[in-house]
C-alpha cells in the first residue's frame, strides 16, 4: 500500500528521540535503542492546536511501541541527538534547519496536502525534518512515520494494539509525498441509531449522552490515520446536530477537518432537528422564503471561522421531497432560484468571492432528476454524483462537465437505510465493485470530492480504508482488490496468515454479492413486507444446501485462524473477521434451514425437525456473538453492535415449527435430476466427468441400515453403506460420480434401506464437443469472462457470480441503434444434448449508463440468427431496478422456440462503454429453478454436517 498524505492546520512540533546505541544499518535512522526515548520539541508557530494534537498522537504511538513516554523540550537546540521536527515548510524553525542542512523546501509552497521528509545530520545530531506544504500535509507526514513504525490506522477503532518493540528505526531516505489523487476525501456517519449513537451516549460519553466532542475527537483522529480530510457528521434525529454542541465545530478546526453535509442538509443545516415548524413555519421555500434565508444566514455566521464545504440546493425535511413543488419543472425552477440566493448569502456573509467558497451540489434522487432536466449549476460549484445506494454510480461527468472549474465527485454507500431493503448491519459491498466503480469515476475525472457513507463506522473498517486509500492514491487501483486486502490483513495480523485471510474474506464478499445477508428475508422495506421463502431453497433445495455449506466452510476457516491469533489480536480479529463471517453464515443458515425444513416436511422426511434445530442454533449463535462483540475490551464497545437494525422482519426470531412424524414408513430417495420414462433420472454427458447429489432419507425418526446392492460401470457413490440415525438427521447426503468414460445409455444403481429396494436411474447422454460448456442437467452456464475477447472487452477479475466479468472499455464510442455493431464481439461456443426450447439469458451487473447520454446495451447473435440489441438500463426506482440491486444482476432474455442438439455459437458485442456482462445461462425446457449459477458440486454427508 502506497504511503501518501493529506492536509490539516498546525503549530510546529519537533519530536526528539534518543539515538540507538546499537549500530545503525545503512540507510536507516534508529529512533529507540531499547533503553532511552527522549521527548518532544514543540515549537508553536501560531497555527492553533493542531500540531499539539498531532504531537499527542505521535507521542502516544511511540509510548505504545517503546513502553516509555517521550519528554518535551522547548527548542531543537535542547533536544537529544536525534530529533523529529514536524511543521509547516515556512515555519521559522523548519526553515532555519532546512537552510542549514542545504535543503530547499520552497517548491512545497501552494501544494495541497504534501510533505517532505528528510534527514539532516550536523554537529553530531540527526534531525528528521517533516515539512508540510500545509497543515494537513504535515499531519500526514506524522501519520506515515507512525505507519512505518508499525502502528495500524485501526489501533483504537478496531483494537489493533501497537506491539512493544525493542528497537525502532526508520529509513533515512528523503521522501516527498504526492498530492492526493482526490482533493476532498471523507466519510458520512449516517443511520447511526443502532450503533454509534447508543455507544457514544451510553458507553464512551455518558456525561454528554450523545455523539459529541469526545466521540468526534476519536473520529477526527481516525480520519487523520486514514489520511482523509472531510466529515459529513451524524444527522439523524437521535443525534444532537453537529452545530448544536458548541464543542464539535471548534474541535474540527483544531484537527483541521473540513465539515460538509449531505444533499438533505443544504447550507450545513440539519433540518430534521434544527427547523422547528411550530415556530418557524413550514419548510416550504415557495411560502416561507424569508424565514428559510434567515435560517441559512444564521448558520453561515456560525460556521464562518471553520473550513467547510457548503451544500447548495434544497430538499424536504429528512431527505423528503421538496415542499411546494410537485413536478420536475417546478423543482428545477425553485432550485435555480434557491442556489442563486444561497450563493449570494455566502458571498455577502463570508466577504469572499463566491468562486473561492467551496460548494457542492449533490445530484441525489430528485436533485439529480432536476439537473438532468436542465437545471443550471454555476461552473464553480462541484457536481457530486451519487451511486444508487447499492454501489452502482448512476452517472458520471460528460466531457463538457469535466471542464467545469468546480470539478465533480462521488457520494458512495457502504451502508444504507431505505428501499428496496436496508443493509445497515454487516458491511458486505464487494471490494471489486468499489474498485470498479471508483476507478470509473477517476477515469472520468470526477476527482474533486469523494465521500463514503460508512453507517456506524463499525463493522465497515476495511471497506472504509479501501475507499479512502483509492481516493488518496490512484496508484492503489493498480493492485487487485484481493492483493490489497492481503496487504491490509498483513498490516493488522502479520504476513503469516495474510493470504488465508484475504482468500477467506474475498469468499465472504463473494457469497454476499449473490445476496447480502440483510436481503435473505426476500422481503422489502418502506413499506415493510413480510419475509418470503428464499429462492435458494426452491426446487430441490440443493442451492440452499450448497450455500449453507459454503458459509460453514468459511466459518470453519475463520475459527481455525482465530485459534492461531495471539492474545493481543483476539479482539481485532473478532471485530474485523470472525463476527462478520460468522454472523453472515448464521443468518443465512437460519433462514435457509427453516425453508429446507418446510420443503423436507412436505416430502415427509424425518430430517425436517433437525433442520429447524439447526436454524434455531444459528439464531442463538448470532445473539451470543453480538453479546460478545459488545463486551469486547472490558465493555469498550458496549452498545456498538445491534444484530437487528430497524427490527426488520429478516432479523426477527421466527416461530419455530415442530413437524409431526410422517405416517409413511421406510426410506426414500431425493434426486436432483430430470424426468425420463416416468423416473426422476440423473443425467450425465458422455465424456464429461460430473457429480450429482443423491439423498437417501427416512420418513420416520427410526434408525435404518442401508447399503448399495447393485452398481454400474463408470458410476460410483461417495459411500456404499451406512446407517440413517439422529447423528446425520436420518438422511445420507451422497454424491454420485460419473468418471466420464462410460458410453451413452441408461444405467441403474440399487440401494437397500430398511429392507426395501430403491433405484437410482441414470442416463448418459451422447457425447458433445470437447472444450466448450455443455448442457448440465438442462442448464448451460457460460462465465462471461471465460472466452478470449477482442479489443473492446476487458476482463475484470474477482467480480460477479463466477469470479470475473467482461466490461466494455470505458472509452468505447457509443454505437448507434440503427447500424450493425462496429465493436469487437466476445464469442462463445456451447453445446446441448437434445433439441428443445428454453431461454437464453444474458446476465449483466446492474450498472448505469456511464453518462446521461448513453445506455447500457449489448448486441447478441445466436448461431446464424438475427443480431438483437438488449439494453440493461432501468428507470429510476422501478420494480426491475429493485430486483436488480437485491440480486446484483440485470437480465435480458432471448426466448428459444427450438434449440437443436449440438454445438452453438453466441456472439456478444458491447454497444456502450462500461456495460459489464457476468454470465450467460441457457435454461432449457424442464430446467429446475435456480437463483444463481448452477449449484456447486454436491458434497458428501461429512462435508455437509452443520457447524
XYZ file of N, CA, C and O in Angstrom, residues 678-851:
696
model
N -40.925 -41.616 -16.874
C -41.624 -41.644 -15.584
C -40.694 -41.815 -14.382
O -41.149 -42.101 -13.282
N -39.411 -41.687 -14.588
C -38.470 -41.794 -13.490
C -37.695 -40.491 -13.345
O -37.281 -39.895 -14.342
N -37.464 -40.073 -12.104
C -36.536 -38.974 -11.851
C -35.133 -39.531 -12.053
O -34.692 -40.410 -11.304
N -34.464 -39.034 -13.088
C -33.234 -39.661 -13.583
C -32.088 -38.675 -13.526
O -32.251 -37.498 -13.864
N -30.929 -39.157 -13.115
C -29.752 -38.302 -13.066
C -29.071 -38.324 -14.431
O -28.608 -39.381 -14.872
N -28.983 -37.165 -15.099
C -28.363 -37.141 -16.428
C -26.871 -36.776 -16.358
O -26.467 -35.935 -15.556
N -26.084 -37.418 -17.186
C -24.677 -37.081 -17.384
C -24.425 -36.992 -18.885
O -25.255 -37.434 -19.686
N -23.302 -36.409 -19.259
C -22.911 -36.301 -20.667
C -21.689 -37.171 -20.889
O -20.688 -37.039 -20.158
N -21.755 -38.054 -21.863
C -20.639 -38.954 -22.145
C -19.362 -38.151 -22.388
O -19.377 -37.134 -23.095
N -18.287 -38.612 -21.764
C -17.003 -37.943 -21.930
C -16.744 -36.827 -20.942
O -15.656 -36.262 -20.930
N -17.724 -36.489 -20.098
C -17.580 -35.401 -19.127
C -17.737 -35.949 -17.713
O -18.814 -36.419 -17.341
N -16.697 -35.932 -16.926
C -16.798 -36.353 -15.532
C -17.641 -35.341 -14.763
O -17.385 -34.141 -14.829
N -18.644 -35.814 -14.050
C -19.558 -34.932 -13.330
C -20.038 -35.617 -12.059
O -19.974 -36.840 -11.923
N -20.585 -34.811 -11.150
C -21.175 -35.309 -9.917
C -22.635 -34.881 -9.831
O -23.017 -33.830 -10.347
N -23.426 -35.685 -9.151
C -24.828 -35.355 -8.895
C -25.154 -35.685 -7.440
O -24.697 -36.691 -6.908
N -25.982 -34.839 -6.772
C -26.368 -35.153 -5.387
C -27.447 -36.230 -5.337
O -28.345 -36.269 -6.179
N -27.326 -37.058 -4.358
C -28.317 -38.095 -4.068
C -28.545 -38.083 -2.568
O -27.583 -38.131 -1.796
N -29.798 -37.994 -2.149
C -30.098 -38.055 -0.721
C -31.005 -39.245 -0.447
O -32.080 -39.380 -1.040
N -30.550 -40.097 0.432
C -31.344 -41.220 0.926
C -31.852 -40.822 2.302
O -31.061 -40.430 3.166
N -33.171 -40.899 2.524
C -33.704 -40.410 3.788
C -34.783 -41.347 4.325
O -35.416 -42.099 3.580
N -34.950 -41.245 5.641
C -36.004 -41.996 6.310
C -37.233 -41.110 6.483
O -37.118 -39.896 6.654
N -38.400 -41.722 6.441
C -39.634 -40.971 6.663
C -39.909 -40.754 8.141
O -40.520 -39.745 8.521
N -39.461 -41.671 8.953
C -39.688 -41.558 10.387
C -38.337 -41.565 11.114
O -37.373 -42.129 10.608
N -38.291 -40.965 12.289
C -37.023 -40.941 13.034
C -36.711 -42.288 13.672
O -36.671 -42.432 14.897
N -36.482 -43.249 12.805
C -36.172 -44.611 13.226
C -34.894 -45.028 12.514
O -34.766 -44.835 11.292
N -33.941 -45.585 13.240
C -32.685 -45.999 12.618
C -32.931 -47.015 11.519
O -33.778 -47.907 11.648
N -32.168 -46.866 10.450
C -32.281 -47.811 9.335
C -30.916 -47.996 8.701
O -30.246 -47.017 8.362
N -30.519 -49.233 8.545
C -29.274 -49.538 7.837
C -29.526 -49.500 6.342
O -30.618 -49.838 5.861
N -28.498 -49.069 5.604
C -28.627 -49.059 4.151
C -27.313 -49.509 3.525
O -26.253 -49.437 4.123
N -27.422 -50.007 2.277
C -26.227 -50.410 1.544
C -26.541 -50.424 0.061
O -27.706 -50.530 -0.357
N -25.494 -50.298 -0.738
C -25.641 -50.435 -2.187
C -25.675 -51.919 -2.528
O -24.797 -52.671 -2.112
N -26.672 -52.321 -3.282
C -26.790 -53.735 -3.660
C -26.433 -53.990 -5.112
O -26.158 -55.129 -5.489
N -26.440 -52.946 -5.928
C -26.076 -53.107 -7.337
C -25.448 -51.816 -7.820
O -26.003 -50.732 -7.614
N -24.295 -51.917 -8.449
C -23.628 -50.756 -9.001
C -23.698 -50.736 -10.519
O -24.414 -51.519 -11.142
N -22.953 -49.813 -11.117
C -22.906 -49.703 -12.575
C -21.524 -49.225 -12.966
O -20.882 -48.457 -12.228
N -21.063 -49.679 -14.127
C -19.735 -49.284 -14.600
C -19.647 -47.772 -14.745
O -20.595 -47.115 -15.214
N -18.501 -47.230 -14.348
C -18.157 -45.806 -14.503
C -18.960 -44.881 -13.586
O -18.861 -43.669 -13.696
N -19.755 -45.474 -12.676
C -20.540 -44.698 -11.718
C -20.196 -45.164 -10.320
O -20.111 -46.371 -10.061
N -20.006 -44.228 -9.400
C -19.674 -44.613 -8.032
C -20.295 -43.641 -7.053
O -20.319 -42.418 -7.285
N -20.787 -44.180 -5.937
C -21.333 -43.364 -4.862
C -20.234 -43.003 -3.871
O -19.276 -43.752 -3.683
N -20.390 -41.886 -3.212
C -19.396 -41.453 -2.230
C -19.363 -42.360 -1.009
O -18.392 -42.353 -0.257
N -20.411 -43.119 -0.777
C -20.427 -44.147 0.267
C -21.344 -45.263 -0.219
O -22.292 -45.018 -0.983
N -21.095 -46.485 0.223
C -21.894 -47.613 -0.266
C -22.674 -48.283 0.861
O -23.427 -49.233 0.599
N -22.534 -47.806 2.092
C -23.332 -48.357 3.189
C -23.303 -47.378 4.352
O -22.459 -46.491 4.427
N -24.228 -47.560 5.263
C -24.283 -46.721 6.439
C -25.560 -46.937 7.209
O -26.332 -47.862 6.931
N -25.790 -46.058 8.159
C -26.994 -46.118 8.976
C -27.621 -44.740 9.040
O -26.926 -43.748 9.314
N -28.903 -44.665 8.780
C -29.642 -43.423 8.967
C -30.028 -43.328 10.436
O -30.759 -44.198 10.949
N -29.541 -42.289 11.113
C -29.870 -42.131 12.526
C -29.876 -40.656 12.889
O -29.692 -39.787 12.026
N -30.063 -40.374 14.152
C -30.197 -38.978 14.580
C -28.912 -38.193 14.386
O -28.947 -36.964 14.254
N -27.757 -38.865 14.363
C -26.489 -38.158 14.182
C -26.421 -37.469 12.829
O -25.758 -36.430 12.686
N -27.031 -38.062 11.812
C -26.993 -37.462 10.472
C -28.383 -37.033 10.002
O -28.639 -36.947 8.807
N -29.279 -36.782 10.956
C -30.628 -36.275 10.667
C -31.456 -37.281 9.872
O -32.317 -36.906 9.092
N -31.159 -38.547 10.030
C -31.889 -39.614 9.348
C -31.841 -39.440 7.831
O -32.811 -39.709 7.120
N -30.694 -38.974 7.366
C -30.510 -38.859 5.919
C -29.039 -39.083 5.590
O -28.150 -38.821 6.404
N -28.792 -39.583 4.404
C -27.428 -39.739 3.891
C -27.324 -38.899 2.630
O -27.943 -39.215 1.608
N -26.575 -37.809 2.764
C -26.358 -36.956 1.582
C -25.120 -37.473 0.866
O -24.002 -37.383 1.369
N -25.358 -38.014 -0.337
C -24.331 -38.720 -1.086
C -24.044 -37.992 -2.387
O -24.796 -37.099 -2.812
N -22.959 -38.397 -3.021
C -22.589 -37.877 -4.331
C -22.425 -39.067 -5.273
O -21.700 -40.019 -4.956
N -23.108 -38.991 -6.397
C -22.902 -39.984 -7.449
C -21.937 -39.404 -8.466
O -22.208 -38.359 -9.071
N -20.813 -40.076 -8.647
C -19.763 -39.600 -9.537
C -19.746 -40.427 -10.818
O -19.754 -41.658 -10.777
N -19.738 -39.747 -11.945
C -19.555 -40.372 -13.258
C -18.167 -40.009 -13.741
O -17.806 -38.833 -13.782
N -17.377 -41.031 -14.105
C -15.969 -40.774 -14.435
C -15.749 -40.281 -15.857
O -14.615 -40.014 -16.256
N -16.824 -40.158 -16.641
C -16.700 -39.630 -17.995
C -16.309 -40.655 -19.032
O -16.230 -40.327 -20.222
N -16.089 -41.900 -18.612
C -15.601 -42.906 -19.555
C -16.708 -43.757 -20.167
O -16.535 -44.349 -21.225
N -17.823 -43.859 -19.514
C -18.882 -44.745 -19.985
C -19.592 -44.203 -21.202
O -19.689 -42.997 -21.416
N -20.143 -45.099 -22.037
C -20.848 -44.684 -23.249
C -22.242 -44.173 -22.937
O -22.754 -44.315 -21.821
N -22.871 -43.589 -23.956
C -24.248 -43.130 -23.815
C -25.155 -44.317 -23.554
O -24.915 -45.438 -24.022
N -26.205 -44.093 -22.787
C -27.147 -45.149 -22.470
C -27.694 -44.985 -21.068
O -27.392 -44.010 -20.366
N -28.526 -45.947 -20.634
C -29.159 -45.898 -19.321
C -28.477 -46.875 -18.368
O -27.912 -47.895 -18.782
N -28.530 -46.552 -17.085
C -27.954 -47.420 -16.066
C -28.775 -47.275 -14.798
O -29.551 -46.328 -14.635
N -28.601 -48.230 -13.897
C -29.295 -48.210 -12.616
C -28.335 -48.571 -11.501
O -27.436 -49.394 -11.678
N -28.540 -47.930 -10.359
C -27.843 -48.299 -9.136
C -28.912 -48.579 -8.096
O -29.871 -47.803 -7.954
N -28.760 -49.688 -7.386
C -29.785 -50.105 -6.424
C -29.250 -49.991 -5.004
O -28.103 -50.351 -4.722
N -30.104 -49.468 -4.126
C -29.802 -49.373 -2.702
C -30.865 -50.131 -1.935
O -32.047 -50.134 -2.304
N -30.436 -50.726 -0.842
C -31.366 -51.345 0.083
C -31.375 -50.522 1.355
O -30.323 -50.217 1.923
N -32.561 -50.131 1.804
C -32.690 -49.337 3.028
C -33.920 -49.815 3.789
O -35.035 -49.820 3.238
N -33.715 -50.243 5.010
C -34.827 -50.736 5.797
C -35.496 -51.939 5.174
O -36.704 -52.130 5.332
N -34.715 -52.719 4.422
C -35.249 -53.915 3.801
C -35.957 -53.679 2.489
O -36.461 -54.633 1.864
N -35.999 -52.432 1.998
C -36.657 -52.129 0.728
C -35.629 -51.722 -0.313
O -34.576 -51.171 0.004
N -35.975 -51.972 -1.602
C -35.081 -51.632 -2.711
C -35.425 -50.241 -3.243
O -36.613 -49.899 -3.379
N -34.369 -49.452 -3.514
C -34.537 -48.121 -4.093
C -33.571 -47.974 -5.258
O -32.400 -48.375 -5.150
N -34.071 -47.420 -6.359
C -33.299 -47.382 -7.589
C -32.921 -45.958 -7.954
O -33.773 -45.062 -7.977
N -31.632 -45.776 -8.253
C -31.147 -44.516 -8.822
C -31.049 -44.727 -10.326
O -30.248 -45.550 -10.805
N -31.867 -44.000 -11.063
C -31.851 -44.120 -12.515
C -30.879 -43.094 -13.092
O -30.865 -41.929 -12.679
N -30.085 -43.559 -14.061
C -29.052 -42.717 -14.665
C -29.194 -42.757 -16.173
O -29.453 -43.829 -16.752
N -29.024 -41.619 -16.803
C -28.966 -41.577 -18.275
C -27.683 -40.868 -18.686
O -27.445 -39.730 -18.282
N -26.857 -41.541 -19.481
C -25.656 -40.946 -20.051
C -26.026 -40.433 -21.432
O -26.355 -41.220 -22.330
N -26.032 -39.123 -21.611
C -26.382 -38.517 -22.892
C -25.210 -38.608 -23.854
O -24.062 -38.797 -23.457
N -25.497 -38.451 -25.125
C -24.468 -38.570 -26.165
C -23.363 -37.547 -25.949
O -23.602 -36.443 -25.435
N -22.167 -37.928 -26.366
C -21.004 -37.062 -26.203
C -21.198 -35.758 -26.961
O -21.853 -35.707 -28.014
N -20.616 -34.669 -26.414
C -20.677 -33.336 -27.012
C -19.259 -32.847 -27.252
O -18.300 -33.384 -26.690
N -19.081 -31.846 -28.098
C -17.727 -31.376 -28.425
C -16.927 -31.038 -27.171
O -17.452 -30.475 -26.197
N -15.656 -31.368 -27.205
C -14.773 -31.096 -26.071
C -14.415 -29.611 -26.021
O -14.414 -28.914 -27.044
N -14.123 -29.139 -24.830
C -13.607 -27.785 -24.669
C -14.637 -26.690 -24.675
O -14.285 -25.507 -24.736
N -15.916 -27.027 -24.619
C -16.962 -25.997 -24.589
C -17.926 -26.328 -23.462
O -18.095 -27.496 -23.095
N -18.595 -25.318 -22.892
C -19.630 -25.603 -21.896
C -20.743 -26.433 -22.528
O -21.091 -26.255 -23.709
N -21.289 -27.356 -21.744
C -22.331 -28.235 -22.267
C -23.529 -28.210 -21.335
O -23.477 -27.713 -20.215
N -24.594 -28.793 -21.841
C -25.812 -28.934 -21.061
C -25.521 -29.727 -19.800
O -24.965 -30.820 -19.840
N -25.904 -29.180 -18.685
C -25.681 -29.816 -17.394
C -27.010 -29.821 -16.654
O -27.423 -28.819 -16.091
N -27.687 -30.970 -16.724
C -28.980 -31.070 -16.053
C -29.943 -30.009 -16.576
O -30.625 -29.335 -15.819
N -29.946 -29.853 -17.903
C -30.840 -28.935 -18.617
C -30.423 -27.471 -18.519
O -31.167 -26.581 -18.914
N -29.250 -27.192 -17.968
C -28.776 -25.816 -17.844
C -27.378 -25.724 -18.441
O -26.522 -26.554 -18.153
N -27.154 -24.690 -19.261
C -25.804 -24.361 -19.722
C -25.432 -23.038 -19.075
O -26.151 -22.050 -19.220
N -24.332 -23.026 -18.355
C -23.844 -21.799 -17.727
C -22.498 -21.438 -18.340
O -21.573 -22.255 -18.330
N -22.397 -20.225 -18.874
C -21.167 -19.775 -19.522
C -20.655 -18.539 -18.781
O -21.295 -17.482 -18.804
N -19.523 -18.636 -18.096
C -18.948 -17.426 -17.496
C -18.571 -16.427 -18.590
O -17.893 -16.779 -19.555
N -19.006 -15.194 -18.448
C -18.737 -14.203 -19.492
C -17.251 -13.994 -19.699
O -16.791 -13.743 -20.811
N -16.475 -14.098 -18.616
C -15.035 -13.836 -18.706
C -14.241 -15.057 -19.165
O -13.013 -15.027 -19.156
N -14.925 -16.112 -19.598
C -14.223 -17.357 -19.936
C -13.650 -17.371 -21.336
O -12.826 -18.227 -21.653
N -14.076 -16.457 -22.187
C -13.677 -16.505 -23.588
C -12.658 -15.430 -23.934
O -12.640 -14.351 -23.334
N -11.824 -15.741 -24.904
C -10.900 -14.734 -25.432
C -11.718 -13.647 -26.116
O -12.645 -13.933 -26.861
N -11.391 -12.416 -25.832
C -12.187 -11.305 -26.341
C -11.336 -10.381 -27.197
O -10.114 -10.417 -27.168
N -12.032 -9.537 -27.923
C -11.352 -8.567 -28.766
C -10.960 -7.336 -27.987
O -10.982 -7.302 -26.756
N -10.633 -6.294 -28.708
C -10.078 -5.086 -28.094
C -11.103 -4.279 -27.316
O -10.728 -3.385 -26.548
N -12.398 -4.595 -27.471
C -13.424 -3.749 -26.870
C -13.982 -4.278 -25.559
O -14.817 -3.644 -24.928
N -13.553 -5.458 -25.155
C -13.943 -6.013 -23.863
C -12.713 -6.115 -22.969
O -11.614 -6.360 -23.443
N -12.908 -5.961 -21.664
C -11.853 -6.153 -20.682
C -12.345 -7.152 -19.636
O -13.497 -7.089 -19.206
N -11.473 -8.048 -19.208
C -11.818 -8.967 -18.128
C -11.555 -8.272 -16.790
O -10.460 -7.759 -16.559
N -12.574 -8.244 -15.929
C -12.441 -7.701 -14.574
C -12.500 -8.889 -13.618
O -13.565 -9.464 -13.370
N -11.354 -9.270 -13.112
C -11.276 -10.444 -12.245
C -11.896 -10.163 -10.880
O -11.888 -9.039 -10.387
N -12.416 -11.230 -10.280
C -12.865 -11.159 -8.900
C -14.243 -10.579 -8.691
O -14.709 -10.485 -7.561
N -14.942 -10.208 -9.760
C -16.247 -9.582 -9.627
C -17.294 -10.459 -10.307
O -16.992 -11.183 -11.257
N -18.529 -10.407 -9.822
C -19.601 -11.161 -10.437
C -19.852 -12.492 -9.766
O -19.249 -12.840 -8.747
N -20.746 -13.269 -10.348
C -21.170 -14.526 -9.727
C -20.194 -15.657 -9.967
O -20.266 -16.689 -9.288
N -19.277 -15.501 -10.925
C -18.334 -16.568 -11.255
C -16.899 -16.066 -11.259
O -16.072 -16.510 -12.046
N -16.613 -15.085 -10.392
C -15.253 -14.608 -10.139
C -14.636 -13.868 -11.324
O -13.430 -13.851 -11.487
N -15.463 -13.255 -12.130
C -14.937 -12.444 -13.221
C -16.064 -12.002 -14.140
O -17.035 -12.735 -14.347
N -15.952 -10.784 -14.654
C -16.939 -10.273 -15.605
C -16.205 -9.685 -16.806
O -15.001 -9.427 -16.755
N -16.963 -9.491 -17.877
C -16.463 -8.737 -19.026
C -16.997 -7.328 -18.944
O -18.195 -7.131 -18.710
N -16.118 -6.347 -19.117
C -16.557 -4.952 -19.130
C -16.171 -4.315 -20.452
O -15.029 -4.442 -20.918
N -17.119 -3.647 -21.064
C -16.796 -2.868 -22.260
C -15.840 -1.750 -21.869
O -16.000 -1.115 -20.824
N -14.832 -1.516 -22.677
C -13.839 -0.498 -22.325
C -14.517 0.861 -22.151
O -15.491 1.189 -22.833
N -13.972 1.637 -21.210
C -14.628 2.877 -20.821
C -14.552 3.956 -21.896
O -15.337 4.905 -21.874
N -13.610 3.825 -22.815
C -13.516 4.821 -23.890
C -14.134 4.302 -25.187
O -13.878 4.849 -26.262
N -14.961 3.262 -25.100
C -15.641 2.746 -26.291
C -16.625 3.783 -26.813
O -17.463 4.280 -26.057
N -16.560 4.128 -28.084
C -17.578 5.038 -28.623
C -18.949 4.366 -28.571
O -19.087 3.193 -28.950
N -19.950 5.080 -28.081
C -21.287 4.500 -28.035
C -21.789 4.248 -29.449
O -21.586 5.057 -30.360
N -22.422 3.097 -29.660
C -22.827 2.667 -31.005
C -24.255 3.110 -31.298
O -25.119 3.091 -30.406
N -24.558 3.481 -32.535
C -25.932 3.848 -32.874
C -26.846 2.620 -32.869
O -26.401 1.494 -33.093
N -28.129 2.853 -32.608
C -29.099 1.752 -32.554
C -29.377 1.151 -33.924
O -29.700 -0.028 -34.037
N -29.278 1.964 -34.954
C -29.776 1.546 -36.269
C -28.660 1.133 -37.215
O -28.795 1.254 -38.438
N -27.553 0.654 -36.693
C -26.430 0.247 -37.543
C -25.826 -1.035 -36.990
O -25.934 -1.322 -35.797
N -25.191 -1.825 -37.832
C -24.525 -3.034 -37.338
C -23.445 -2.655 -36.324
O -22.823 -1.601 -36.418
N -23.207 -3.515 -35.332
C -22.180 -3.212 -34.323
C -20.819 -3.020 -34.965
O -20.412 -3.775 -35.848
N -20.108 -1.997 -34.504
C -18.756 -1.716 -35.007
C -17.676 -2.173 -34.033
O -16.497 -2.040 -34.312
N -18.092 -2.699 -32.877
C -17.135 -3.139 -31.878
C -16.776 -4.599 -32.081
O -17.386 -5.310 -32.882
N -15.784 -5.057 -31.317
C -15.377 -6.461 -31.348
C -16.278 -7.285 -30.438
O -16.507 -6.903 -29.288
N -16.752 -8.439 -30.907
C -17.615 -9.240 -30.039
C -16.815 -10.195 -29.158
O -15.674 -10.546 -29.462
N -17.428 -10.620 -28.074
C -16.986 -11.812 -27.349
C -17.707 -12.986 -27.999
O -18.907 -12.913 -28.261
N -16.984 -14.054 -28.267
C -17.545 -15.201 -28.990
C -17.530 -16.417 -28.062
O -16.486 -16.781 -27.517
N -18.690 -17.028 -27.895
C -18.837 -18.179 -27.015
C -19.350 -19.383 -27.802
O -20.231 -19.247 -28.656
N -18.803 -20.528 -27.482
C -19.293 -21.790 -28.030
C -19.866 -22.613 -26.881
O -19.329 -22.623 -25.784
N -20.962 -23.296 -27.145
C -21.536 -24.207 -26.160
C -22.273 -25.308 -26.912
O -22.455 -25.233 -28.138
N -22.673 -26.338 -26.176
C -23.324 -27.473 -26.819
C -24.452 -27.994 -25.949
O -24.397 -27.925 -24.716
N -25.487 -28.531 -26.601
C -26.621 -29.137 -25.903
C -26.851 -30.534 -26.446
O -26.494 -30.848 -27.586
N -27.491 -31.361 -25.641
C -27.661 -32.774 -25.986
C -28.965 -33.061 -26.694
O -29.076 -34.059 -27.404
N -29.951 -32.222 -26.496
C -31.270 -32.500 -27.038
C -31.799 -31.287 -27.784
O -31.390 -30.153 -27.537
N -32.706 -31.536 -28.692
C -33.404 -30.457 -29.402
C -34.622 -30.075 -28.578
O -35.547 -30.883 -28.395
N -34.602 -28.857 -28.062
C -35.639 -28.456 -27.127
C -35.685 -26.936 -27.063
O -34.731 -26.252 -27.460
N -36.783 -26.398 -26.567
C -36.897 -24.964 -26.387
C -36.333 -24.528 -25.052
O -35.789 -25.321 -24.283
N -36.478 -23.239 -24.758
C -35.972 -22.705 -23.495
C -35.760 -21.218 -23.582
O -36.475 -20.508 -24.302
N -34.789 -20.731 -22.869
C -34.495 -19.302 -22.862
C -32.998 -19.098 -22.679
O -32.366 -19.778 -21.864
N -32.435 -18.186 -23.460
C -31.051 -17.761 -23.293
C -31.061 -16.451 -22.526
O -31.711 -15.486 -22.957
N -30.368 -16.413 -21.393
C -30.372 -15.247 -20.527
C -29.003 -14.592 -20.518
O -28.011 -15.229 -20.162
N -28.956 -13.338 -20.934
C -27.754 -12.524 -20.795
C -27.831 -11.850 -19.431
O -28.755 -11.078 -19.157
N -26.872 -12.158 -18.571
C -26.919 -11.672 -17.198
C -25.751 -10.713 -16.987
O -24.581 -11.109 -17.072
N -26.079 -9.466 -16.740
C -25.090 -8.408 -16.550
C -25.132 -7.940 -15.104
O -26.034 -8.287 -14.335
N -24.155 -7.143 -14.705
C -24.259 -6.423 -13.443
C -25.134 -5.190 -13.666
O -25.136 -4.607 -14.769
N -25.876 -4.762 -12.651
C -26.852 -3.679 -12.850
C -26.219 -2.285 -12.839
O -26.611 -1.393 -12.078
N -25.228 -2.099 -13.709
C -24.601 -0.785 -13.830
C -25.541 0.186 -14.542
O -26.512 -0.216 -15.190
N -25.218 1.450 -14.424
C -25.993 2.503 -15.069
C -25.178 3.087 -16.218
O -23.964 2.871 -16.309
N -25.832 3.825 -17.112
C -25.077 4.457 -18.201
C -23.930 5.302 -17.658
O -24.070 5.973 -16.625
N -22.805 5.262 -18.350
C -21.626 5.989 -17.886
C -21.918 7.487 -17.775
O -21.514 8.140 -16.821
N -22.625 8.023 -18.745
C -23.095 9.411 -18.698
C -24.548 9.418 -19.146
O -25.058 8.441 -19.696
